[in-house]
Amino acid sequence: MSSASAAGASADAPVQVLEDFAGLVQLLSDGTVTRRSDANGLPVPSSPPTLSAEWKDVVYSPNHGLKLRIYRPVAASSAAAELNVEGDDAPAKLPVLVYFHGGGFCVRSFDHPNFHACCLRLAGELPALVISAGYRLAPENRLPAAHDDARTLVSWLRAQAAAAPDTWLGEQADFGRVFFAGDSAGGNIAHHVAVALGSGLLGVAPARVSGYVLLWPFFAGVERTRSEAESPPGPFVTLPVYDQFCRLSLPAGATRDHPALNPFGPESPALDAVALPPVLVVVAEHDLLRDRAAGYVARLEAMGKPVELVEFQGQHHGFLPVDPWGDAGGELIRVVRRFVYGGASRN
């Protein structure tokens, strides 16, 4: 059990639990947050059929003690050559996929077993150099803390592209083909990175962003969508869980229309003039956030943005981290590979 304290109620007042998410996170009336560090919260992923990638951890934000994990395919050169990435005579370079994990901004981490398995598969089967980034969690660090951390990560990536002090990235990264991706809360973070870069508020040059991959992104709004109102059963994200994540992650007193969660809320920045490279949005048929993401795609399409929506039938929210080595995950990898490699196929 770990805890973080904050100034709160009188020391004489009895401490009460204000919010309890599945026993994993509790917000107490004295401002204390307790976390269970020994609980997974997701089915333990099966072992990979073969070890397709190797990894290492790097500190990218010393001020907040934040780390990222870099994955590279075990057979990176042969994988790149198979896809004819650079041509027969050029060095084998791989695209860079920056990945932000899900968890409602409140739970899990970049090194969580399920997200670790996802990134192993992405790195080995796309193939790509995958950078899985940690970020500060709410309610100790409410939004926009996670978005601020993503900006710090972009600055770290920019420095890597300029000087490549990390040997793995220096030897094998194609910084001309960077993709930002994430699932659920991570998809929301990838969107905010896209807006910051596309608005000129943040720079990544000499690297170049070629696209964004938003997997069942965590967006919200005061007005319910049809799929939210219908509230299909979990298994992991129900309407009460969704609302609880909103309460825990947003600034105190904010509504679900806050710009951090609603990209088209009354106080959200207009996206018409934001320059966006291609965006891939993936949704699941039985996800209560399905219509929210579909509406996001429709709004971008109306602005003339290059955006694609892919829906997975019969699946629920977060099906990739829930079953990283499953058949649906394999099909998702093929969809992302097509997007990243512009139609290249790999059997």
mmCIF file of C-alpha atoms in Angstrom, residues 20-337:
data_model
loop_
_atom_site.group_PDB
_atom_site.id
_atom_site.type_symbol
_atom_site.label_atom_id
_atom_site.label_comp_id
_atom_site.label_asym_id
_atom_site.label_seq_id
_atom_site.Cartn_x
_atom_site.Cartn_y
_atom_site.Cartn_z
ATOM 1 C CA ASP A 20 -12.951 4.167 -4.183
ATOM 2 C CA PHE A 21 -12.048 2.710 -7.551
ATOM 3 C CA ALA A 22 -12.112 -1.081 -7.290
ATOM 4 C CA GLY A 23 -9.897 -0.979 -4.225
ATOM 5 C CA LEU A 24 -7.011 0.177 -6.430
ATOM 6 C CA VAL A 25 -7.270 3.886 -5.667
ATOM 7 C CA GLN A 26 -8.995 5.608 -2.762
ATOM 8 C CA LEU A 27 -9.463 9.348 -2.311
ATOM 9 C CA LEU A 28 -9.936 10.219 1.357
ATOM 10 C CA SER A 29 -11.603 13.243 2.933
ATOM 11 C CA ASP A 30 -8.300 14.546 4.349
ATOM 12 C CA GLY A 31 -6.854 14.810 0.837
ATOM 13 C CA THR A 32 -4.893 11.576 1.100
ATOM 14 C CA VAL A 33 -4.758 9.183 -1.837
ATOM 15 C CA THR A 34 -3.970 5.527 -1.211
ATOM 16 C CA ARG A 35 -2.975 3.085 -3.932
ATOM 17 C CA ARG A 36 -2.610 -0.652 -4.072
ATOM 18 C CA SER A 37 0.599 -1.412 -5.891
ATOM 19 C CA ASP A 38 0.083 -5.177 -5.705
ATOM 20 C CA ALA A 39 -3.082 -5.387 -7.828
ATOM 21 C CA ASN A 40 -3.218 -5.872 -11.599
ATOM 22 C CA GLY A 41 -6.859 -5.027 -12.315
ATOM 23 C CA LEU A 42 -6.703 -6.821 -15.664
ATOM 24 C CA PRO A 43 -6.378 -10.490 -16.592
ATOM 25 C CA VAL A 44 -2.740 -11.508 -16.437
ATOM 26 C CA PRO A 45 -1.538 -11.639 -20.052
ATOM 27 C CA SER A 46 -0.409 -14.937 -21.474
ATOM 28 C CA SER A 47 3.217 -15.409 -22.385
ATOM 29 C CA PRO A 48 4.193 -14.398 -25.932
ATOM 30 C CA PRO A 49 4.712 -17.243 -28.401
ATOM 31 C CA THR A 50 8.222 -15.919 -29.049
ATOM 32 C CA LEU A 51 10.162 -12.996 -27.630
ATOM 33 C CA SER A 52 9.761 -10.527 -30.490
ATOM 34 C CA ALA A 53 11.368 -7.477 -28.917
ATOM 35 C CA GLU A 54 13.834 -6.366 -26.293
ATOM 36 C CA TRP A 55 13.438 -3.325 -24.059
ATOM 37 C CA LYS A 56 15.105 -0.924 -21.650
ATOM 38 C CA ASP A 57 13.920 1.863 -19.340
ATOM 39 C CA VAL A 58 15.037 5.494 -19.574
ATOM 40 C CA VAL A 59 14.279 8.514 -17.361
ATOM 41 C CA TYR A 60 12.803 11.284 -19.503
ATOM 42 C CA SER A 61 11.570 13.678 -16.803
ATOM 43 C CA PRO A 62 13.966 13.845 -13.837
ATOM 44 C CA ASN A 63 11.842 16.548 -12.174
ATOM 45 C CA HIS A 64 8.941 14.132 -11.768
ATOM 46 C CA GLY A 65 10.870 10.863 -11.815
ATOM 47 C CA LEU A 66 9.087 9.738 -14.988
ATOM 48 C CA LYS A 67 10.381 6.921 -17.139
ATOM 49 C CA LEU A 68 9.726 5.499 -20.563
ATOM 50 C CA ARG A 69 10.432 2.082 -21.981
ATOM 51 C CA ILE A 70 12.035 1.682 -25.417
ATOM 52 C CA TYR A 71 11.259 -1.493 -27.357
ATOM 53 C CA ARG A 72 13.053 -2.653 -30.457
ATOM 54 C CA PRO A 73 12.410 -5.758 -32.539
ATOM 55 C CA VAL A 74 14.843 -8.587 -31.935
ATOM 56 C CA ALA A 75 15.346 -8.876 -35.684
ATOM 57 C CA ALA A 76 14.909 -5.209 -36.543
ATOM 58 C CA SER A 77 17.068 -5.123 -39.645
ATOM 59 C CA SER A 78 15.518 -8.164 -41.286
ATOM 60 C CA ALA A 79 12.000 -6.986 -40.381
ATOM 61 C CA ALA A 80 12.580 -3.575 -41.941
ATOM 62 C CA ALA A 81 14.118 -5.105 -45.047
ATOM 63 C CA GLU A 82 11.151 -7.451 -45.423
ATOM 64 C CA LEU A 83 8.855 -4.446 -45.604
ATOM 65 C CA ASN A 84 11.213 -2.608 -47.989
ATOM 66 C CA VAL A 85 11.193 0.326 -45.612
ATOM 67 C CA GLU A 86 14.296 2.110 -46.860
ATOM 68 C CA GLY A 87 15.194 0.395 -50.088
ATOM 69 C CA ASP A 88 17.739 -2.310 -50.705
ATOM 70 C CA ASP A 89 20.867 -0.218 -50.232
ATOM 71 C CA ALA A 90 19.827 2.083 -47.378
ATOM 72 C CA PRO A 91 20.358 1.398 -43.666
ATOM 73 C CA ALA A 92 17.462 -0.391 -42.034
ATOM 74 C CA LYS A 93 15.572 2.248 -40.112
ATOM 75 C CA LEU A 94 12.265 1.781 -38.337
ATOM 76 C CA PRO A 95 9.389 4.157 -37.646
ATOM 77 C CA VAL A 96 8.999 5.407 -34.083
ATOM 78 C CA LEU A 97 5.692 4.750 -32.312
ATOM 79 C CA VAL A 98 5.230 6.724 -29.083
ATOM 80 C CA TYR A 99 2.616 4.956 -26.952
ATOM 81 C CA PHE A 100 0.634 6.278 -23.975
ATOM 82 C CA HIS A 101 -1.103 3.667 -21.818
ATOM 83 C CA GLY A 102 -4.729 3.687 -20.710
ATOM 84 C CA GLY A 103 -6.274 3.581 -17.252
ATOM 85 C CA GLY A 104 -8.643 6.535 -17.002
ATOM 86 C CA PHE A 105 -5.690 8.809 -16.090
ATOM 87 C CA CYS A 106 -5.907 7.229 -12.627
ATOM 88 C CA VAL A 107 -4.462 3.701 -12.693
ATOM 89 C CA ARG A 108 -1.779 1.495 -14.260
ATOM 90 C CA SER A 109 1.598 2.418 -15.704
ATOM 91 C CA PHE A 110 3.895 2.067 -18.685
ATOM 92 C CA ASP A 111 5.425 -1.094 -17.171
ATOM 93 C CA HIS A 112 2.105 -2.714 -16.279
ATOM 94 C CA PRO A 113 2.239 -6.344 -17.545
ATOM 95 C CA ASN A 114 -0.624 -5.892 -20.008
ATOM 96 C CA PHE A 115 0.707 -2.712 -21.589
ATOM 97 C CA HIS A 116 4.185 -4.199 -21.640
ATOM 98 C CA ALA A 117 2.788 -7.121 -23.641
ATOM 99 C CA CYS A 118 1.009 -4.729 -26.029
ATOM 100 C CA CYS A 119 4.219 -2.861 -26.742
ATOM 101 C CA LEU A 120 6.182 -6.079 -27.192
ATOM 102 C CA ARG A 121 3.714 -7.094 -29.875
ATOM 103 C CA LEU A 122 3.608 -3.689 -31.536
ATOM 104 C CA ALA A 123 7.400 -3.469 -31.703
ATOM 105 C CA GLY A 124 7.897 -6.995 -32.975
ATOM 106 C CA GLU A 125 5.032 -7.260 -35.440
ATOM 107 C CA LEU A 126 4.679 -3.796 -36.979
ATOM 108 C CA PRO A 127 7.790 -3.608 -36.767
ATOM 109 C CA ALA A 128 8.712 -0.332 -35.052
ATOM 110 C CA LEU A 129 10.734 1.220 -32.307
ATOM 111 C CA VAL A 130 8.100 1.704 -29.613
ATOM 112 C CA ILE A 131 8.476 4.267 -26.840
ATOM 113 C CA SER A 132 6.001 3.609 -24.026
ATOM 114 C CA ALA A 133 5.808 6.630 -21.755
ATOM 115 C CA GLY A 134 4.780 6.924 -18.137
ATOM 116 C CA TYR A 135 2.944 10.002 -16.875
ATOM 117 C CA ARG A 136 1.650 11.341 -13.567
ATOM 118 C CA LEU A 137 -1.658 9.916 -12.404
ATOM 119 C CA ALA A 138 -4.753 11.514 -10.909
ATOM 120 C CA PRO A 139 -6.186 12.283 -8.429
ATOM 121 C CA GLU A 140 -2.794 13.178 -6.917
ATOM 122 C CA ASN A 141 -1.947 14.933 -10.189
ATOM 123 C CA ARG A 142 -5.125 15.994 -11.920
ATOM 124 C CA LEU A 143 -5.349 16.984 -15.561
ATOM 125 C CA PRO A 144 -3.645 18.622 -17.323
ATOM 126 C CA ALA A 145 -0.677 17.011 -15.523
ATOM 127 C CA ALA A 146 -0.654 14.014 -17.879
ATOM 128 C CA HIS A 147 -0.833 16.329 -20.902
ATOM 129 C CA ASP A 148 2.035 18.405 -19.517
ATOM 130 C CA ASP A 149 4.094 15.228 -19.115
ATOM 131 C CA ALA A 150 3.391 14.333 -22.737
ATOM 132 C CA ARG A 151 4.804 17.703 -23.763
ATOM 133 C CA THR A 152 7.937 16.945 -21.762
ATOM 134 C CA LEU A 153 8.155 13.629 -23.608
ATOM 135 C CA VAL A 154 7.911 15.459 -26.941
ATOM 136 C CA SER A 155 10.789 17.702 -25.880
ATOM 137 C CA TRP A 156 12.825 14.614 -24.965
ATOM 138 C CA LEU A 157 12.055 13.096 -28.368
ATOM 139 C CA ARG A 158 13.049 16.310 -30.125
ATOM 140 C CA ALA A 159 16.414 16.188 -28.356
ATOM 141 C CA GLN A 160 16.850 12.555 -29.409
ATOM 142 C CA ALA A 161 16.145 13.435 -33.035
ATOM 143 C CA ALA A 162 18.674 16.266 -32.903
ATOM 144 C CA ALA A 163 21.519 14.408 -31.210
ATOM 145 C CA ALA A 164 20.361 10.792 -30.597
ATOM 146 C CA PRO A 165 22.251 10.182 -27.348
ATOM 147 C CA ASP A 166 20.347 6.901 -26.980
ATOM 148 C CA THR A 167 22.166 4.334 -29.106
ATOM 149 C CA TRP A 168 19.076 2.273 -29.962
ATOM 150 C CA LEU A 169 17.314 5.312 -31.375
ATOM 151 C CA GLY A 170 20.457 6.668 -32.987
ATOM 152 C CA GLU A 171 21.118 3.417 -34.819
ATOM 153 C CA GLN A 172 17.614 2.389 -35.863
ATOM 154 C CA ALA A 173 15.042 5.196 -35.494
ATOM 155 C CA ASP A 174 13.624 6.888 -38.553
ATOM 156 C CA PHE A 175 12.739 10.228 -36.971
ATOM 157 C CA GLY A 176 11.090 11.247 -40.224
ATOM 158 C CA ARG A 177 8.285 8.790 -39.424
ATOM 159 C CA VAL A 178 7.095 9.359 -35.865
ATOM 160 C CA PHE A 179 3.623 8.268 -34.770
ATOM 161 C CA PHE A 180 1.904 9.155 -31.511
ATOM 162 C CA ALA A 181 -0.499 6.527 -30.243
ATOM 163 C CA GLY A 182 -2.388 5.553 -27.143
ATOM 164 C CA ASP A 183 -5.362 3.624 -25.861
ATOM 165 C CA SER A 184 -8.226 5.096 -23.825
ATOM 166 C CA ALA A 185 -6.663 7.844 -21.662
ATOM 167 C CA GLY A 186 -3.540 7.410 -23.787
ATOM 168 C CA GLY A 187 -5.573 8.097 -26.923
ATOM 169 C CA ASN A 188 -6.784 11.304 -25.302
ATOM 170 C CA ILE A 189 -3.156 12.252 -24.596
ATOM 171 C CA ALA A 190 -2.171 11.548 -28.200
ATOM 172 C CA HIS A 191 -4.969 13.885 -29.338
ATOM 173 C CA HIS A 192 -3.663 16.688 -27.120
ATOM 174 C CA VAL A 193 -0.151 16.165 -28.458
ATOM 175 C CA ALA A 194 -1.581 16.454 -31.986
ATOM 176 C CA VAL A 195 -3.326 19.724 -31.157
ATOM 177 C CA ALA A 196 -0.244 21.221 -29.496
ATOM 178 C CA LEU A 197 2.006 20.280 -32.418
ATOM 179 C CA GLY A 198 -0.537 21.162 -35.097
ATOM 180 C CA SER A 199 -1.174 24.568 -33.530
ATOM 181 C CA GLY A 200 2.515 25.396 -33.369
ATOM 182 C CA LEU A 201 2.451 25.505 -29.559
ATOM 183 C CA LEU A 202 4.974 22.687 -29.418
ATOM 184 C CA GLY A 203 7.733 21.642 -31.794
ATOM 185 C CA VAL A 204 9.282 18.268 -32.535
ATOM 186 C CA ALA A 205 11.672 19.177 -35.396
ATOM 187 C CA PRO A 206 13.982 17.792 -36.666
ATOM 188 C CA ALA A 207 11.673 14.813 -36.094
ATOM 189 C CA ARG A 208 8.521 14.658 -38.209
ATOM 190 C CA VAL A 209 5.130 13.335 -37.113
ATOM 191 C CA SER A 210 3.530 11.145 -39.769
ATOM 192 C CA GLY A 211 0.316 10.256 -37.964
ATOM 193 C CA TYR A 212 -1.677 9.557 -34.828
ATOM 194 C CA VAL A 213 -3.312 6.333 -33.672
ATOM 195 C CA LEU A 214 -6.141 6.748 -31.169
ATOM 196 C CA LEU A 215 -7.394 3.449 -29.760
ATOM 197 C CA TRP A 216 -10.873 3.815 -28.159
ATOM 198 C CA PRO A 217 -9.904 7.321 -26.940
ATOM 199 C CA PHE A 218 -11.162 8.563 -23.573
ATOM 200 C CA PHE A 219 -13.234 11.635 -24.431
ATOM 201 C CA ALA A 220 -16.226 12.923 -22.493
ATOM 202 C CA GLY A 221 -18.958 15.527 -22.435
ATOM 203 C CA VAL A 222 -21.861 16.621 -20.279
ATOM 204 C CA GLU A 223 -24.382 15.554 -22.914
ATOM 205 C CA ARG A 224 -24.534 11.784 -23.169
ATOM 206 C CA THR A 225 -24.031 10.050 -26.491
ATOM 207 C CA ARG A 226 -26.316 7.199 -27.469
ATOM 208 C CA SER A 227 -23.763 4.509 -26.606
ATOM 209 C CA GLU A 228 -23.092 6.129 -23.231
ATOM 210 C CA ALA A 229 -26.821 6.260 -22.470
ATOM 211 C CA GLU A 230 -27.230 2.629 -23.513
ATOM 212 C CA SER A 231 -24.191 1.806 -21.349
ATOM 213 C CA PRO A 232 -23.241 -1.639 -22.654
ATOM 214 C CA PRO A 233 -21.911 -3.838 -19.828
ATOM 215 C CA GLY A 234 -18.120 -3.674 -19.218
ATOM 216 C CA PRO A 235 -16.378 -5.860 -18.601
ATOM 217 C CA PHE A 236 -13.943 -3.156 -17.476
ATOM 218 C CA VAL A 237 -15.478 0.223 -18.387
ATOM 219 C CA THR A 238 -19.074 0.811 -17.344
ATOM 220 C CA LEU A 239 -20.851 4.161 -17.117
ATOM 221 C CA PRO A 240 -20.235 4.477 -13.342
ATOM 222 C CA VAL A 241 -16.521 3.703 -13.857
ATOM 223 C CA TYR A 242 -16.344 6.180 -16.744
ATOM 224 C CA ASP A 243 -17.953 8.927 -14.642
ATOM 225 C CA GLN A 244 -15.693 8.124 -11.690
ATOM 226 C CA PHE A 245 -12.575 8.431 -13.833
ATOM 227 C CA CYS A 246 -13.848 11.818 -15.016
ATOM 228 C CA ARG A 247 -14.377 13.026 -11.432
ATOM 229 C CA LEU A 248 -10.996 11.780 -10.261
ATOM 230 C CA SER A 249 -8.962 13.058 -13.199
ATOM 231 C CA LEU A 250 -10.469 16.503 -13.812
ATOM 232 C CA PRO A 251 -9.709 19.609 -11.734
ATOM 233 C CA ALA A 252 -12.007 19.796 -8.721
ATOM 234 C CA GLY A 253 -15.400 21.199 -9.689
ATOM 235 C CA ALA A 254 -14.876 20.812 -13.461
ATOM 236 C CA THR A 255 -17.557 19.230 -15.633
ATOM 237 C CA ARG A 256 -17.079 16.597 -18.336
ATOM 238 C CA ASP A 257 -17.032 19.459 -20.873
ATOM 239 C CA HIS A 258 -13.604 20.506 -19.605
ATOM 240 C CA PRO A 259 -11.176 20.900 -22.554
ATOM 241 C CA ALA A 260 -8.990 18.120 -21.154
ATOM 242 C CA LEU A 261 -11.725 15.561 -21.862
ATOM 243 C CA ASN A 262 -14.066 17.162 -24.413
ATOM 244 C CA PRO A 263 -12.211 18.178 -27.596
ATOM 245 C CA PHE A 264 -15.315 20.056 -28.783
ATOM 246 C CA GLY A 265 -16.500 21.537 -25.495
ATOM 247 C CA PRO A 266 -17.541 25.192 -25.117
ATOM 248 C CA GLU A 267 -14.063 26.182 -23.870
ATOM 249 C CA SER A 268 -12.029 23.820 -26.064
ATOM 250 C CA PRO A 269 -9.750 25.305 -28.756
ATOM 251 C CA ALA A 270 -11.116 25.297 -32.280
ATOM 252 C CA LEU A 271 -9.479 22.634 -34.429
ATOM 253 C CA ASP A 272 -10.332 23.978 -37.888
ATOM 254 C CA ALA A 273 -6.939 25.640 -38.364
ATOM 255 C CA VAL A 274 -4.925 22.904 -36.633
ATOM 256 C CA ALA A 275 -2.636 21.102 -39.081
ATOM 257 C CA LEU A 276 -3.027 17.356 -38.606
ATOM 258 C CA PRO A 277 -1.305 14.487 -40.388
ATOM 259 C CA PRO A 278 -3.424 11.350 -40.933
ATOM 260 C CA VAL A 279 -5.305 10.131 -37.851
ATOM 261 C CA LEU A 280 -6.451 6.535 -37.286
ATOM 262 C CA VAL A 281 -9.230 6.064 -34.726
ATOM 263 C CA VAL A 282 -10.122 2.537 -33.600
ATOM 264 C CA VAL A 283 -13.315 1.756 -31.691
ATOM 265 C CA ALA A 284 -14.989 -1.377 -30.342
ATOM 266 C CA GLU A 285 -18.611 -2.292 -31.055
ATOM 267 C CA HIS A 286 -19.566 -2.834 -27.397
ATOM 268 C CA ASP A 287 -17.677 0.141 -25.972
ATOM 269 C CA LEU A 288 -19.800 2.835 -24.359
ATOM 270 C CA LEU A 289 -17.256 5.373 -25.699
ATOM 271 C CA ARG A 290 -17.812 4.184 -29.291
ATOM 272 C CA ASP A 291 -20.174 7.006 -30.322
ATOM 273 C CA ARG A 292 -18.012 9.628 -28.642
ATOM 274 C CA ALA A 293 -15.033 8.552 -30.781
ATOM 275 C CA ALA A 294 -17.182 8.238 -33.920
ATOM 276 C CA GLY A 295 -18.440 11.770 -33.352
ATOM 277 C CA TYR A 296 -14.843 12.956 -33.016
ATOM 278 C CA VAL A 297 -14.038 11.413 -36.398
ATOM 279 C CA ALA A 298 -17.138 12.963 -38.000
ATOM 280 C CA ARG A 299 -16.203 16.415 -36.734
ATOM 281 C CA LEU A 300 -12.643 16.104 -38.066
ATOM 282 C CA GLU A 301 -13.930 14.841 -41.418
ATOM 283 C CA ALA A 302 -16.234 17.867 -41.669
ATOM 284 C CA MET A 303 -13.162 20.074 -41.238
ATOM 285 C CA GLY A 304 -11.381 18.258 -44.051
ATOM 286 C CA LYS A 305 -8.884 16.497 -41.795
ATOM 287 C CA PRO A 306 -7.368 13.168 -42.947
ATOM 288 C CA VAL A 307 -9.010 10.781 -40.483
ATOM 289 C CA GLU A 308 -10.037 7.119 -40.654
ATOM 290 C CA LEU A 309 -12.377 5.175 -38.377
ATOM 291 C CA VAL A 310 -12.078 1.403 -37.914
ATOM 292 C CA GLU A 311 -14.603 -0.470 -35.751
ATOM 293 C CA PHE A 312 -13.952 -3.923 -34.298
ATOM 294 C CA GLN A 313 -17.122 -5.951 -34.136
ATOM 295 C CA GLY A 314 -17.869 -7.972 -31.028
ATOM 296 C CA GLN A 315 -15.148 -6.270 -28.964
ATOM 297 C CA HIS A 316 -15.183 -4.207 -25.770
ATOM 298 C CA HIS A 317 -13.215 -1.196 -24.584
ATOM 299 C CA GLY A 318 -9.528 -1.951 -24.203
ATOM 300 C CA PHE A 319 -9.558 -5.337 -25.919
ATOM 301 C CA LEU A 320 -5.859 -5.116 -26.815
ATOM 302 C CA PRO A 321 -4.451 -4.733 -23.268
ATOM 303 C CA VAL A 322 -7.105 -7.114 -21.931
ATOM 304 C CA ASP A 323 -5.849 -9.850 -24.281
ATOM 305 C CA PRO A 324 -2.589 -8.635 -25.854
ATOM 306 C CA TRP A 325 -1.833 -11.890 -27.706
ATOM 307 C CA GLY A 326 -5.402 -12.627 -28.852
ATOM 308 C CA ASP A 327 -6.758 -12.843 -32.403
ATOM 309 C CA ALA A 328 -8.436 -9.426 -32.210
ATOM 310 C CA GLY A 329 -5.117 -7.963 -31.127
ATOM 311 C CA GLY A 330 -3.487 -9.572 -34.146
ATOM 312 C CA GLU A 331 -6.030 -7.978 -36.477
ATOM 313 C CA LEU A 332 -5.504 -4.622 -34.769
ATOM 314 C CA ILE A 333 -1.757 -4.907 -35.341
ATOM 315 C CA ARG A 334 -2.464 -5.464 -39.049
ATOM 316 C CA VAL A 335 -4.665 -2.344 -39.154
ATOM 317 C CA VAL A 336 -1.998 -0.234 -37.459
ATOM 318 C CA ARG A 337 0.725 -1.719 -39.692
#
